[in-house]
Amino acid sequence: MRRERKRLWRALLWVVGFTAAGCADDSQEPKRLVLEGCTHWEQGHLWCAARVFDTGQKPVTGLGLNAFALTESVSGQDARPVVFDSKERAFEDPGFYERSVTADKVDIIFTIDISRTMEDFVAPLKPELGRILDALYQKRADFRLGFILYDNLFDEVVVEPFRGPMDQAALRKFIADLTVRGEWWTPAATFDALLLAGDGASQGLAWREDAEHVVVAVSDSFSASAYGLEWYSIWCTNANQAAAHEIQKAKAFRLLYSTSPWSGVEGTDPSNDSYASSETNPKALSLGKMDPLGEKLPWPLTADDLVAALDLSATEVVDSVYYFAWMSGLSLTQADGQQVKIDLSVTLPDGTFTQKASVPAVLSQRDISLQVEDVRGNPVSDATAVLLRRMGDLFAEVSWDNAVESGRATVPHLPEGDFILRVTTDGWYQYEALRYFSEQTIQVIPGGQTVVDVKPPLADQAQELARARGLLADIADFAPANRPFADYAVEVRAWLDGLEQQGMDRVALERLKRFNVGLSAYLNTLSFGEAMVEGAIQDFVDAARELRELFRRTEETADELDSDVISWDTLILLASYLIQRDLDATEKWAENEGYVELLKKTVVKELVPKAVEWMLDLIRQNCDNGQLAANIIDLVKELVYANWDNDSGALQKVVLKIAAIFLAPVLDRAVEAVESALKDELRDALGEAAAEYSDEVTALVRVGLEAIWGGISALLDQSQETSFLNAVKTRVQAAVAKLGEPKNVKKAVSAVIDILKEKSGPGMMREFVLPLLDMILRTAVDVDGGKVDHDIIVETLARLFCNYVLIERYFSTPLENGMRELWAQAQGFGPDGNALERYDAMHQDFRAYRRDVVEPNVVRALAAMSVQETFEQIDQWLSGAEYLLYIAEYLTAATCTKFPDFCEAAFEDVPNLVKFIRGLRLMTNIVEFALKLDGANKIAHATANGNPVLWATP
């Protein structure tokens, strides 16, 4: 695709070049030398541009200054040969330039990490950059190079504006002066650099529309992002990987990146030590990499690798211009009203060719008034107007320091000619700065327009919109509880679209910047919360499933026991007998045939209930949110203590359990949101699935699907034969008869449900309704077969409850409320003051937000994720109980030789008692889940309550 585009540009540029040559004058004869124009760039400082063609009208390249002769003259003064020896100002060094390029037109921005850890890599990088420049010249590419140098602070960014082939000396000097700074082992702010690269017009990095846009990122670390432990201002960022992707789409640039092989690899990248952790915020690593954004180049970067990737294949020069710049040696002020005559000749192998031009000896001057308004028509202040002349790739300021105040500026004594008018806010890029920037071409002619209207947009709008959209993309994809912020993201995106279409004034852009800072803190909170709850949910599910089996076995064992309980004092005494090797004492116990029964009863009827209640008390005592603790305890009791009989009523009990653990309202909301069109699509999908999975299986799924759309009441309805509980048994039996075994039916049901999930797309239907239906239908198959799979029921209900009741209620909802309040405050915020005052206000507010809200949240998150003190209590207690049982096991072994019958029975039962304790220790996973979710709840409320800090003013 790139090569095809290059061929098109090559053809177009050739046409443009040929037309320029052919239109030099009215003669029909093709010209070998075309003097395109001569002018002053300042009074007395002249320049000309010329093209040279061979007999076939192809550009002649590679001519030196000695091939040309240039003279200037004015009436009354001797003609003067122009000598290019003055080095007074911009265009006069060296004064002679050739710009001959192929159709390979490319703008390249290097974003280079110059943090201290790059010291060993920047030194060898500099000669490689020089070789890259050599290759661009050798291939005669129509290139421009720009640079963004940064470290982990994106506060004092070094930006070198685009420079083209005529600016070789400045490019080579910049490369030679590259150095590193700082001493931090934290990742560099590469995503911020990519955002500025995409939207860097105000820093001299405006892309040419007809060029290929390339960004080359070089860093030895993964990128800092909103996920990191170190958050906003000044050594942090509110950018993320998705924001970099958004600016790529908006500005259509190609990313090539060279990062170290240890970048983002846990255990090898030093940046991980203080910034990211796979346990606390794993996305700081996984979403800090460049992989999804561009094309990876080898590390370290070499010229050969980059040039090969650029694919500069054009060989024919399609545009060639020679430039001549000099300070006139004539006394031009004495020739006011006359013309300076310029003769240019070039000597080629087949002859010498001459062209003439003339320019006014003295330029007329006039004052130009600027009327400067923002996109809302408000007068602009805090800006400066600069006038520049352009010669090829080179620019020279002619008039500067023209202050814009109250929408007005005057540029005095501006000479006639073409200028680039740049209205900008002084200073380099800083996040809190609100900077105007515009460029337009104006022409000053005698008697011409004296008032110029300027409407400079604010700089950095595109990158702030990309930040917001990137943050929203990750927030919308927050995994637990069915991406609960998806609707919020859609609504805010619509607001962003409106801002983009209308254009932003200073108030609107400050609102967006403040909103982005706050929103990135929410994303930071979400990443901690997600890390806390995702793993804990699986632990909770596993614990609930194992504990349910433990209590089932406990109940069965307890029913068989009638003897008294052994006191713990007695068990300890028993242990001392063994330790002392007092076999006489141990034999007395061994003679007691009820020994093992007593031991079993001690564990089953005393230890297990005490342990469970004690751990439930730990949840009550350590969760600051009492309702959260109560919900978790209820869930444990509903799922762990529950047992479903393998009879015809088991399916109804399972459905009733859905209501008992508060999932019925979730189901009702979910099915109410299902549109009729989606229902029809799913019905059609069932019809298509019948060809592969049989009519009997799809009929079973259909009866369940139609019922679940009616909510819990429809699932429990038994008023008609066609009601779900009445109809499902017939459907199950028909499917089993068709497929032979219940396991085949369950497998087919899940496959059909997967088809429906794919058709449903993201949303509650796919994430909640269909998994619930899958569990209900598989349970219906089990009920008919006489053996219910309790694990499937417990796992499904526990997972859905965790996601859609606990996490949604105690984490997602307070966060969404906070984000909505943040958005409302952003839309209503009315800042006041000049640019410096607004900079100071944002800087102070952002630092306060970090200090008072975000940093404490990190501490809360880490504390919630450790919760070691509580677990040490549990573990110590249960380990002690398990140790005593091991002692009892050893005690039993000591008497085996004398009482073999007793030995055989004990060896069957005592190890099982040890397993009881091990199973009981799974309860710690539930306590851990409760404490982590309680911590997440605190973080969510703290973040939401921190919003007002963002809207303070000094």
GROMACS .gro file of C-alpha atoms in nm, residues 226 229-238 517 520-521 846-847 849-851 854:
model
   20
  226ALA     CA    1  -0.201   0.606   3.438
  229LEU     CA    2   0.228   0.348   4.128
  230GLU     CA    3   0.363   0.696   4.067
  231TRP     CA    4   0.079   0.908   3.946
  232TYR     CA    5   0.013   1.262   3.824
  233SER     CA    6   0.241   1.567   3.848
  234ILE     CA    7   0.519   1.600   3.811
  235TRP     CA    8   0.675   1.258   3.775
  236CYS     CA    9   0.382   1.069   3.641
  237THR     CA   10   0.128   1.071   3.360
  238ASN     CA   11  -0.241   1.053   3.280
  517VAL     CA   12  -0.649   1.414   3.536
  520SER     CA   13  -0.692   0.885   3.500
  521ALA     CA   14  -0.708   0.857   3.879
  846PHE     CA   15  -0.320   1.860   4.035
  847ARG     CA   16  -0.045   1.831   4.293
  849TYR     CA   17  -0.509   1.584   4.407
  850ARG     CA   18  -0.212   1.355   4.390
  851ARG     CA   19  -0.106   1.428   4.748
  854VAL     CA   20  -0.419   0.932   4.481
   0.00000   0.00000   0.00000
